[in-house]
PDB file of C-alpha atoms in Angstrom:
ATOM      1  CA  MET A  10    -228.642  81.212 177.359  1.00 45.00           C
ATOM      2  CA  ALA A  11    -225.503  79.596 179.123  1.00 46.00           C
ATOM      3  CA  THR A  12    -225.387  77.022 176.107  1.00 49.00           C
ATOM      4  CA  ALA A  13    -225.369  79.904 173.632  1.00 49.00           C
ATOM      5  CA  THR A  14    -222.337  81.603 175.449  1.00 49.00           C
ATOM      6  CA  MET A  15    -220.142  78.747 175.711  1.00 48.00           C
ATOM      7  CA  ALA A  16    -220.866  77.918 172.030  1.00 49.00           C
ATOM      8  CA  ALA A  17    -219.810  81.327 170.705  1.00 47.00           C
ATOM      9  CA  PRO A  18    -216.030  80.994 171.770  1.00 49.00           C
ATOM     10  CA  ARG A  19    -216.266  77.506 169.993  1.00 52.00           C
ATOM     11  CA  ALA A  20    -217.987  78.974 166.711  1.00 48.00           C
ATOM     12  CA  ARG A  21    -215.240  81.616 166.352  1.00 51.00           C
ATOM     13  CA  ARG A  22    -212.342  79.131 166.818  1.00 50.00           C
ATOM     14  CA  ALA A  23    -213.799  77.061 164.310  1.00 51.00           C
ATOM     15  CA  ALA A  24    -214.213  80.083 162.068  1.00 56.00           C
ATOM     16  CA  LEU A  25    -210.640  80.459 161.773  1.00 60.00           C
ATOM     17  CA  THR A  26    -208.837  79.790 158.709  1.00 70.00           C
ATOM     18  CA  PRO A  27    -205.677  77.354 158.254  1.00 70.00           C
ATOM     19  CA  ALA A  28    -203.541  80.447 157.297  1.00 67.00           C
ATOM     20  CA  GLN A  29    -204.825  82.285 160.467  1.00 65.00           C
ATOM     21  CA  SER A  30    -204.476  79.375 162.606  1.00 70.00           C
ATOM     22  CA  ARG A  31    -200.733  79.395 161.309  1.00 75.00           C
ATOM     23  CA  ALA A  32    -199.708  82.893 161.588  1.00 72.00           C
ATOM     24  CA  GLY A  33    -201.166  82.303 165.394  1.00 73.00           C
ATOM     25  CA  GLY A  34    -198.787  79.484 165.812  1.00 75.00           C
ATOM     26  CA  LEU A  35    -195.869  81.301 163.996  1.00 81.00           C
ATOM     27  CA  LEU A  36    -196.398  84.282 166.317  1.00 84.00           C
ATOM     28  CA  ILE A  37    -196.299  82.165 169.464  1.00 87.00           C
ATOM     29  CA  TYR A  38    -193.056  80.470 168.137  1.00 86.00           C
ATOM     30  CA  PHE A  39    -191.506  83.985 167.619  1.00 86.00           C
ATOM     31  CA  VAL A  40    -192.333  85.324 170.924  1.00 88.00           C
ATOM     32  CA  ALA A  41    -191.114  82.017 172.511  1.00 86.00           C
ATOM     33  CA  LEU A  42    -187.955  82.221 170.593  1.00 89.00           C
ATOM     34  CA  ILE A  43    -187.154  85.866 171.966  1.00 91.00           C
ATOM     35  CA  LEU A  44    -187.918  84.746 175.457  1.00 89.00           C
ATOM     36  CA  ILE A  45    -185.786  82.158 175.175  1.00 85.00           C
ATOM     37  CA  GLY A  46    -183.119  84.355 173.755  1.00 86.00           C
ATOM     38  CA  LEU A  47    -183.434  86.745 176.152  1.00 87.00           C
ATOM     39  CA  MET A  48    -182.570  83.864 178.785  1.00 84.00           C
ATOM     40  CA  LEU A  49    -179.816  82.345 177.078  1.00 84.00           C
ATOM     41  CA  ALA A  50    -177.797  85.463 175.796  1.00 86.00           C
ATOM     42  CA  PRO A  51    -176.181  86.075 179.346  1.00 86.00           C
ATOM     43  CA  VAL A  52    -174.984  82.537 179.390  1.00 85.00           C
ATOM     44  CA  ALA A  53    -173.545  82.391 176.251  1.00 87.00           C
ATOM     45  CA  TYR A  54    -171.869  85.958 176.995  1.00 87.00           C
ATOM     46  CA  ILE A  55    -170.111  84.440 179.962  1.00 88.00           C
ATOM     47  CA  ILE A  56    -169.027  81.259 178.345  1.00 88.00           C
ATOM     48  CA  LEU A  57    -167.970  82.927 174.949  1.00 88.00           C
ATOM     49  CA  GLY A  58    -166.101  85.926 177.258  1.00 88.00           C
ATOM     50  CA  GLY A  59    -164.085  83.011 178.685  1.00 89.00           C
ATOM     51  CA  PHE A  60    -162.688  82.264 175.478  1.00 90.00           C
ATOM     52  CA  ARG A  61    -161.598  85.827 174.850  1.00 89.00           C
ATOM     53  CA  SER A  62    -158.692  88.190 176.108  1.00 88.00           C
ATOM     54  CA  ASN A  63    -159.172  90.980 178.338  1.00 87.00           C
ATOM     55  CA  SER A  64    -158.134  93.480 175.758  1.00 86.00           C
ATOM     56  CA  GLU A  65    -160.921  92.120 173.256  1.00 86.00           C
ATOM     57  CA  ILE A  66    -163.508  92.591 176.203  1.00 85.00           C
ATOM     58  CA  THR A  67    -162.395  96.075 176.868  1.00 84.00           C
ATOM     59  CA  LEU A  68    -162.382  96.917 173.305  1.00 83.00           C
ATOM     60  CA  ASP A  69    -165.713  95.050 172.392  1.00 82.00           C
ATOM     61  CA  PRO A  70    -167.730  93.719 175.580  1.00 79.00           C
ATOM     62  CA  SER A  71    -170.308  92.258 173.039  1.00 78.00           C
ATOM     63  CA  GLY A  72    -168.100  90.678 170.236  1.00 79.00           C
ATOM     64  CA  PHE A  73    -167.256  87.281 169.328  1.00 83.00           C
ATOM     65  CA  PRO A  74    -163.654  85.985 170.128  1.00 85.00           C
ATOM     66  CA  THR A  75    -161.026  86.549 167.151  1.00 84.00           C
ATOM     67  CA  VAL A  76    -158.284  84.202 168.766  1.00 85.00           C
ATOM     68  CA  TRP A  77    -159.910  81.673 171.020  1.00 88.00           C
ATOM     69  CA  GLN A  78    -157.996  81.473 174.450  1.00 87.00           C
ATOM     70  CA  TRP A  79    -158.426  78.459 175.889  1.00 91.00           C
ATOM     71  CA  GLN A  80    -155.651  78.935 178.244  1.00 91.00           C
ATOM     72  CA  ASN A  81    -158.090  80.991 180.309  1.00 89.00           C
ATOM     73  CA  TYR A  82    -160.139  77.401 181.015  1.00 91.00           C
ATOM     74  CA  ALA A  83    -157.026  75.643 180.953  1.00 91.00           C
ATOM     75  CA  GLU A  84    -155.513  77.643 184.073  1.00 90.00           C
ATOM     76  CA  VAL A  85    -159.098  77.294 186.176  1.00 89.00           C
ATOM     77  CA  LEU A  86    -159.023  73.397 185.349  1.00 91.00           C
ATOM     78  CA  SER A  87    -155.590  72.951 186.693  1.00 91.00           C
ATOM     79  CA  SER A  88    -156.138  74.935 189.809  1.00 88.00           C
ATOM     80  CA  PRO A  89    -156.606  72.611 193.044  1.00 90.00           C
ATOM     81  CA  VAL A  90    -158.671  75.403 194.322  1.00 90.00           C
ATOM     82  CA  PHE A  91    -161.319  75.077 191.738  1.00 91.00           C
ATOM     83  CA  TRP A  92    -161.134  71.166 192.287  1.00 92.00           C
ATOM     84  CA  GLN A  93    -161.697  71.422 196.019  1.00 93.00           C
ATOM     85  CA  GLN A  94    -164.225  73.381 195.629  1.00 92.00           C
ATOM     86  CA  VAL A  95    -166.400  71.164 193.310  1.00 92.00           C
ATOM     87  CA  GLY A  96    -165.707  68.697 195.607  1.00 93.00           C
ATOM     88  CA  ASN A  97    -167.359  70.433 198.453  1.00 94.00           C
ATOM     89  CA  SER A  98    -170.635  71.424 196.282  1.00 93.00           C
ATOM     90  CA  THR A  99    -170.629  67.829 195.304  1.00 93.00           C
ATOM     91  CA  ILE A 100    -170.672  66.591 199.247  1.00 94.00           C
ATOM     92  CA  ALA A 101    -173.110  69.224 199.900  1.00 94.00           C
ATOM     93  CA  ALA A 102    -175.586  68.385 196.963  1.00 93.00           C
ATOM     94  CA  VAL A 103    -175.256  64.964 197.230  1.00 94.00           C
ATOM     95  CA  ALA A 104    -175.947  64.760 200.911  1.00 95.00           C
ATOM     96  CA  THR A 105    -178.632  67.098 200.946  1.00 95.00           C
ATOM     97  CA  THR A 106    -180.613  65.460 197.972  1.00 94.00           C
ATOM     98  CA  LEU A 107    -180.168  61.661 199.645  1.00 95.00           C
ATOM     99  CA  LEU A 108    -181.366  63.038 202.997  1.00 96.00           C
ATOM    100  CA  VAL A 109    -184.259  65.284 202.091  1.00 95.00           C
ATOM    101  CA  VAL A 110    -185.472  62.479 199.471  1.00 93.00           C
ATOM    102  CA  ALA A 111    -185.329  59.812 202.386  1.00 93.00           C
ATOM    103  CA  MET A 112    -187.050  61.957 204.709  1.00 93.00           C
ATOM    104  CA  GLY A 113    -189.518  63.301 202.783  1.00 92.00           C
ATOM    105  CA  LEU A 114    -190.717  59.935 201.700  1.00 92.00           C
ATOM    106  CA  MET A 115    -190.839  58.620 205.213  1.00 90.00           C
ATOM    107  CA  ALA A 116    -192.960  61.795 206.464  1.00 91.00           C
ATOM    108  CA  ALA A 117    -195.176  62.111 202.790  1.00 90.00           C
ATOM    109  CA  PHE A 118    -195.932  58.422 203.434  1.00 88.00           C
ATOM    110  CA  ALA A 119    -197.380  59.166 206.637  1.00 88.00           C
ATOM    111  CA  LEU A 120    -199.050  62.318 205.784  1.00 89.00           C
ATOM    112  CA  SER A 121    -200.580  60.514 202.878  1.00 86.00           C
ATOM    113  CA  ARG A 122    -201.574  56.813 204.021  1.00 83.00           C
ATOM    114  CA  TYR A 123    -202.599  57.330 207.456  1.00 83.00           C
ATOM    115  CA  SER A 124    -205.369  59.481 209.379  1.00 84.00           C
ATOM    116  CA  PHE A 125    -204.113  60.545 212.860  1.00 83.00           C
ATOM    117  CA  ARG A 126    -204.575  63.464 214.930  1.00 87.00           C
ATOM    118  CA  GLY A 127    -202.766  66.659 213.728  1.00 84.00           C
ATOM    119  CA  ARG A 128    -202.314  65.362 210.586  1.00 85.00           C
ATOM    120  CA  GLY A 129    -203.892  68.251 209.081  1.00 86.00           C
ATOM    121  CA  LEU A 130    -201.598  70.814 211.039  1.00 89.00           C
ATOM    122  CA  ILE A 131    -198.590  69.052 210.294  1.00 88.00           C
ATOM    123  CA  TYR A 132    -199.312  69.424 206.704  1.00 88.00           C
ATOM    124  CA  ALA A 133    -200.400  72.614 207.034  1.00 88.00           C
ATOM    125  CA  LEU A 134    -196.723  73.689 208.923  1.00 87.00           C
ATOM    126  CA  PHE A 135    -194.788  72.022 205.945  1.00 87.00           C
ATOM    127  CA  ALA A 136    -196.828  74.586 203.504  1.00 85.00           C
ATOM    128  CA  ALA A 137    -196.186  77.450 205.595  1.00 85.00           C
ATOM    129  CA  GLY A 138    -192.444  76.689 205.212  1.00 82.00           C
ATOM    130  CA  LEU A 139    -192.469  77.593 201.649  1.00 82.00           C
ATOM    131  CA  MET A 140    -193.618  81.024 202.623  1.00 82.00           C
ATOM    132  CA  PHE A 141    -190.305  81.798 204.633  1.00 79.00           C
ATOM    133  CA  PRO A 142    -187.058  82.426 202.362  1.00 80.00           C
ATOM    134  CA  MET A 143    -184.093  81.746 203.828  1.00 81.00           C
ATOM    135  CA  THR A 144    -183.237  85.372 203.770  1.00 81.00           C
ATOM    136  CA  VAL A 145    -185.649  86.186 206.365  1.00 83.00           C
ATOM    137  CA  ALA A 146    -184.224  83.517 208.570  1.00 84.00           C
ATOM    138  CA  ILE A 147    -180.800  83.652 207.939  1.00 88.00           C
ATOM    139  CA  THR A 148    -179.910  85.668 211.167  1.00 88.00           C
ATOM    140  CA  PRO A 149    -181.604  82.946 213.782  1.00 88.00           C
ATOM    141  CA  LEU A 150    -179.874  80.363 211.637  1.00 89.00           C
ATOM    142  CA  TYR A 151    -176.307  81.427 211.778  1.00 91.00           C
ATOM    143  CA  ILE A 152    -176.782  82.071 215.513  1.00 92.00           C
ATOM    144  CA  LEU A 153    -178.041  78.223 215.704  1.00 91.00           C
ATOM    145  CA  VAL A 154    -175.549  76.820 213.642  1.00 92.00           C
ATOM    146  CA  ARG A 155    -172.854  78.857 215.529  1.00 92.00           C
ATOM    147  CA  ASN A 156    -174.431  77.542 219.058  1.00 93.00           C
ATOM    148  CA  LEU A 157    -173.975  74.078 217.586  1.00 91.00           C
ATOM    149  CA  GLY A 158    -170.430  74.207 216.426  1.00 90.00           C
ATOM    150  CA  LEU A 159    -171.066  73.629 212.687  1.00 91.00           C
ATOM    151  CA  MET A 160    -169.794  77.141 211.638  1.00 91.00           C
ATOM    152  CA  ASN A 161    -167.152  76.688 208.933  1.00 91.00           C
ATOM    153  CA  SER A 162    -168.173  73.213 207.701  1.00 91.00           C
ATOM    154  CA  LEU A 163    -170.071  71.396 205.389  1.00 92.00           C
ATOM    155  CA  ALA A 164    -172.500  69.982 207.872  1.00 93.00           C
ATOM    156  CA  GLY A 165    -173.665  73.440 208.933  1.00 92.00           C
ATOM    157  CA  VAL A 166    -174.877  74.371 205.260  1.00 93.00           C
ATOM    158  CA  ILE A 167    -176.367  70.651 204.362  1.00 94.00           C
ATOM    159  CA  ILE A 168    -178.526  70.589 207.857  1.00 93.00           C
ATOM    160  CA  PRO A 169    -180.331  73.809 206.987  1.00 93.00           C
ATOM    161  CA  GLN A 170    -180.608  73.224 203.423  1.00 93.00           C
ATOM    162  CA  ILE A 171    -182.375  69.860 204.475  1.00 93.00           C
ATOM    163  CA  ALA A 172    -184.874  71.892 206.546  1.00 91.00           C
ATOM    164  CA  PHE A 173    -185.724  74.229 203.816  1.00 91.00           C
ATOM    165  CA  ALA A 174    -185.887  71.854 201.191  1.00 92.00           C
ATOM    166  CA  LEU A 175    -188.519  69.398 202.925  1.00 92.00           C
ATOM    167  CA  PRO A 176    -191.524  71.672 202.963  1.00 91.00           C
ATOM    168  CA  ILE A 177    -191.627  71.793 198.588  1.00 91.00           C
ATOM    169  CA  THR A 178    -190.709  68.177 198.660  1.00 91.00           C
ATOM    170  CA  ILE A 179    -193.494  66.811 200.871  1.00 92.00           C
ATOM    171  CA  ILE A 180    -195.531  68.993 199.222  1.00 90.00           C
ATOM    172  CA  ILE A 181    -195.064  67.248 195.734  1.00 88.00           C
ATOM    173  CA  LEU A 182    -194.632  63.659 197.348  1.00 89.00           C
ATOM    174  CA  VAL A 183    -197.924  63.854 199.140  1.00 88.00           C
ATOM    175  CA  PRO A 184    -199.935  63.493 196.268  1.00 85.00           C
ATOM    176  CA  PHE A 185    -198.137  60.955 194.521  1.00 82.00           C
ATOM    177  CA  LEU A 186    -198.394  58.742 197.532  1.00 85.00           C
ATOM    178  CA  ALA A 187    -202.194  59.676 198.325  1.00 84.00           C
ATOM    179  CA  ALA A 188    -202.936  58.495 194.437  1.00 82.00           C
ATOM    180  CA  ILE A 189    -201.561  54.864 195.467  1.00 81.00           C
ATOM    181  CA  PRO A 190    -204.969  52.828 195.636  1.00 83.00           C
ATOM    182  CA  ASN A 191    -206.045  51.789 199.004  1.00 81.00           C
ATOM    183  CA  GLU A 192    -206.994  48.328 197.604  1.00 82.00           C
ATOM    184  CA  LEU A 193    -203.449  47.658 196.775  1.00 82.00           C
ATOM    185  CA  GLN A 194    -202.249  48.331 200.063  1.00 79.00           C
ATOM    186  CA  GLU A 195    -204.919  45.984 201.711  1.00 81.00           C
ATOM    187  CA  ALA A 196    -203.973  43.136 198.887  1.00 84.00           C
ATOM    188  CA  ALA A 197    -200.509  43.690 199.996  1.00 81.00           C
ATOM    189  CA  ALA A 198    -201.616  42.955 203.839  1.00 83.00           C
ATOM    190  CA  ILE A 199    -203.598  39.830 203.085  1.00 83.00           C
ATOM    191  CA  ASP A 200    -200.640  38.584 201.382  1.00 79.00           C
ATOM    192  CA  GLY A 201    -198.463  39.233 204.494  1.00 81.00           C
ATOM    193  CA  CYS A 202    -196.621  42.248 203.762  1.00 80.00           C
ATOM    194  CA  SER A 203    -195.989  44.569 206.503  1.00 81.00           C
ATOM    195  CA  ARG A 204    -196.398  48.511 206.346  1.00 79.00           C
ATOM    196  CA  LEU A 205    -192.641  48.729 206.021  1.00 82.00           C
ATOM    197  CA  GLY A 206    -192.411  46.311 203.391  1.00 83.00           C
ATOM    198  CA  PHE A 207    -195.417  47.614 201.555  1.00 84.00           C
ATOM    199  CA  PHE A 208    -193.500  51.205 201.887  1.00 84.00           C
ATOM    200  CA  TRP A 209    -190.283  49.661 200.148  1.00 85.00           C
ATOM    201  CA  ARG A 210    -191.597  47.346 197.424  1.00 83.00           C
ATOM    202  CA  MET A 211    -194.307  49.426 196.508  1.00 83.00           C
ATOM    203  CA  VAL A 212    -194.786  53.035 197.318  1.00 84.00           C
ATOM    204  CA  ILE A 213    -191.179  53.941 196.374  1.00 84.00           C
ATOM    205  CA  PRO A 214    -191.377  52.047 192.551  1.00 85.00           C
ATOM    206  CA  LEU A 215    -194.488  53.714 192.048  1.00 83.00           C
ATOM    207  CA  ALA A 216    -193.351  57.331 193.558  1.00 83.00           C
ATOM    208  CA  VAL A 217    -190.339  57.117 191.182  1.00 83.00           C
ATOM    209  CA  PRO A 218    -191.433  60.147 189.149  1.00 82.00           C
ATOM    210  CA  GLY A 219    -191.589  62.421 192.322  1.00 84.00           C
ATOM    211  CA  VAL A 220    -188.705  61.081 193.654  1.00 87.00           C
ATOM    212  CA  ILE A 221    -186.943  62.140 190.696  1.00 85.00           C
ATOM    213  CA  THR A 222    -188.317  65.551 190.895  1.00 85.00           C
ATOM    214  CA  VAL A 223    -187.843  66.454 194.327  1.00 89.00           C
ATOM    215  CA  GLY A 224    -184.071  65.235 194.054  1.00 89.00           C
ATOM    216  CA  ILE A 225    -183.345  67.324 191.220  1.00 86.00           C
ATOM    217  CA  LEU A 226    -184.879  70.457 192.539  1.00 87.00           C
ATOM    218  CA  ALA A 227    -182.715  69.185 195.923  1.00 91.00           C
ATOM    219  CA  PHE A 228    -179.577  68.944 194.079  1.00 90.00           C
ATOM    220  CA  ILE A 229    -179.786  72.063 192.304  1.00 87.00           C
ATOM    221  CA  GLY A 230    -180.845  74.398 194.999  1.00 89.00           C
ATOM    222  CA  SER A 231    -177.961  73.152 196.858  1.00 91.00           C
ATOM    223  CA  TRP A 232    -175.368  73.357 193.771  1.00 90.00           C
ATOM    224  CA  ASN A 233    -176.707  76.906 193.548  1.00 88.00           C
ATOM    225  CA  SER A 234    -176.892  78.010 197.280  1.00 90.00           C
ATOM    226  CA  TYR A 235    -175.213  81.205 197.861  1.00 90.00           C
ATOM    227  CA  MET A 236    -176.416  83.194 200.966  1.00 89.00           C
ATOM    228  CA  LEU A 237    -176.111  80.134 203.678  1.00 90.00           C
ATOM    229  CA  PRO A 238    -172.310  79.506 202.785  1.00 91.00           C
ATOM    230  CA  LEU A 239    -171.678  83.183 202.358  1.00 91.00           C
ATOM    231  CA  PHE A 240    -172.616  82.987 206.335  1.00 91.00           C
ATOM    232  CA  ILE A 241    -171.378  79.725 207.577  1.00 92.00           C
ATOM    233  CA  LEU A 242    -168.336  79.147 205.667  1.00 90.00           C
ATOM    234  CA  ASN A 243    -165.205  81.519 206.349  1.00 87.00           C
ATOM    235  CA  SER A 244    -162.296  79.805 204.909  1.00 84.00           C
ATOM    236  CA  GLU A 245    -161.490  78.961 200.990  1.00 83.00           C
ATOM    237  CA  GLY A 246    -160.881  75.460 201.422  1.00 84.00           C
ATOM    238  CA  SER A 247    -164.332  75.085 202.803  1.00 88.00           C
ATOM    239  CA  PHE A 248    -166.016  76.991 200.360  1.00 92.00           C
ATOM    240  CA  THR A 249    -168.490  75.765 197.790  1.00 92.00           C
ATOM    241  CA  LEU A 250    -168.344  76.598 193.769  1.00 91.00           C
ATOM    242  CA  PRO A 251    -171.041  79.673 194.298  1.00 90.00           C
ATOM    243  CA  LEU A 252    -168.950  81.081 197.149  1.00 90.00           C
ATOM    244  CA  GLY A 253    -165.536  80.295 195.486  1.00 89.00           C
ATOM    245  CA  THR A 254    -166.672  81.950 192.187  1.00 88.00           C
ATOM    246  CA  GLN A 255    -167.222  85.264 194.042  1.00 89.00           C
ATOM    247  CA  ALA A 256    -164.343  84.625 195.883  1.00 88.00           C
ATOM    248  CA  PHE A 257    -162.349  84.377 192.643  1.00 89.00           C
ATOM    249  CA  ALA A 258    -163.908  87.394 190.706  1.00 87.00           C
ATOM    250  CA  SER A 259    -162.799  89.765 193.845  1.00 87.00           C
ATOM    251  CA  GLN A 260    -159.422  87.866 193.622  1.00 85.00           C
ATOM    252  CA  TYR A 261    -158.898  88.488 190.021  1.00 84.00           C
ATOM    253  CA  SER A 262    -161.276  91.607 189.429  1.00 80.00           C
ATOM    254  CA  VAL A 263    -158.759  92.843 186.800  1.00 82.00           C
ATOM    255  CA  ASP A 264    -158.629  89.458 184.761  1.00 86.00           C
ATOM    256  CA  THR A 265    -161.937  89.385 183.377  1.00 87.00           C
ATOM    257  CA  ALA A 266    -161.613  86.981 180.830  1.00 89.00           C
ATOM    258  CA  ARG A 267    -160.494  84.361 183.585  1.00 90.00           C
ATOM    259  CA  VAL A 268    -163.373  85.130 185.697  1.00 90.00           C
ATOM    260  CA  LEU A 269    -165.684  84.577 183.088  1.00 90.00           C
ATOM    261  CA  ALA A 270    -164.194  81.248 182.356  1.00 91.00           C
ATOM    262  CA  PHE A 271    -164.449  80.183 186.232  1.00 91.00           C
ATOM    263  CA  THR A 272    -167.954  81.345 186.330  1.00 89.00           C
ATOM    264  CA  SER A 273    -168.767  79.514 183.264  1.00 89.00           C
ATOM    265  CA  LEU A 274    -167.174  76.092 184.599  1.00 89.00           C
ATOM    266  CA  SER A 275    -168.916  76.584 187.933  1.00 87.00           C
ATOM    267  CA  MET A 276    -172.497  76.894 186.475  1.00 84.00           C
ATOM    268  CA  ILE A 277    -172.044  74.302 183.642  1.00 82.00           C
ATOM    269  CA  PRO A 278    -172.672  71.136 185.861  1.00 79.00           C
ATOM    270  CA  ALA A 279    -176.162  72.751 187.178  1.00 78.00           C
ATOM    271  CA  LEU A 280    -176.948  73.278 183.654  1.00 78.00           C
ATOM    272  CA  VAL A 281    -176.276  69.969 182.350  1.00 79.00           C
ATOM    273  CA  PHE A 282    -177.924  68.285 184.972  1.00 74.00           C
ATOM    274  CA  PHE A 283    -181.116  70.300 184.602  1.00 73.00           C
ATOM    275  CA  SER A 284    -181.020  69.954 180.938  1.00 75.00           C
ATOM    276  CA  LEU A 285    -180.713  66.321 181.169  1.00 75.00           C
ATOM    277  CA  PHE A 286    -183.708  65.749 183.666  1.00 70.00           C
ATOM    278  CA  GLU A 287    -185.599  68.932 182.415  1.00 66.00           C
ATOM    279  CA  ARG A 288    -188.602  66.313 181.282  1.00 68.00           C
ATOM    280  CA  ARG A 289    -188.450  64.357 184.454  1.00 63.00           C
ATOM    281  CA  ILE A 290    -189.110  67.405 186.429  1.00 63.00           C
ATOM    282  CA  VAL A 291    -192.098  68.843 184.370  1.00 58.00           C
ATOM    283  CA  GLY A 292    -193.585  64.782 184.596  1.00 58.00           C
ATOM    284  CA  GLY A 293    -193.297  64.844 188.184  1.00 54.00           C
ATOM    285  CA  LEU A 294    -194.833  68.125 188.952  1.00 55.00           C
ATOM    286  CA  THR A 295    -197.623  67.325 186.477  1.00 55.00           C
ATOM    287  CA  GLY A 296    -198.248  63.947 188.310  1.00 51.00           C
ATOM    288  CA  ALA A 297    -198.397  65.976 191.628  1.00 48.00           C
ATOM    289  CA  VAL A 298    -200.744  68.376 190.061  1.00 43.00           C
ATOM    290  CA  LYS A 299    -202.939  65.383 188.647  1.00 49.00           C
ATOM    291  CA  GLY A 300    -202.621  63.472 192.148  1.00 46.00           C
TER     292      GLY A 300
END
């Protein structure tokens, strides 16, 4: 009875004609194109809006530029404040990424390769960290950062970002490291390789897909972070780009075209970075699931 039940869907799939299969594929592609268009339309509007004049935006908000206003982008790119905020975002994102990857690798190595009392509890605590968004902890986090004397500094942003990025980093890396055969570690030990040597020479090279994945996620998460800098940073010289974009939009609220140009330039680095390494992210997450 069970065999007949399983064979029925297979028979229906086999009964589909080539024309029906082609029509189904076209429908899937059509729906996918609609979803892609809905996601890209706001991005295209912001980028094209930066090339328009304020009068054009007022008369026809959804139109294309009649005369391309390159000076909107030129004025933003010539602003020292913009480049200072780019530098602040870069420092915060790079520092967060490096420390998250280093600490996540070490913690995941211990959790995946060795048995010790409390290992399951520690892993469960990291997994539980995924259930607490920053919005829930922002008030006690603000008090803690203030008591540590890290207000209005990039360190006050970087340290909490590391803490909130570590759970997903460890959850992704543990399957990668656990999938490394124990025989490989035993062979390395016979050859005189220490545990630290095995970690540097074997574990890190084999975990490169996972490391790239968590690194990209940490970098983009830090680059796009808004709420934490909003509470910690209070001077324009220390603003990161998301916070600087909001301040710029408030300061030049009547100059819509210039605000759109600033917003476009602020989001382009993250878009380019994500587009270049999108396959790495998918491959790393797939490897983590398989592991």
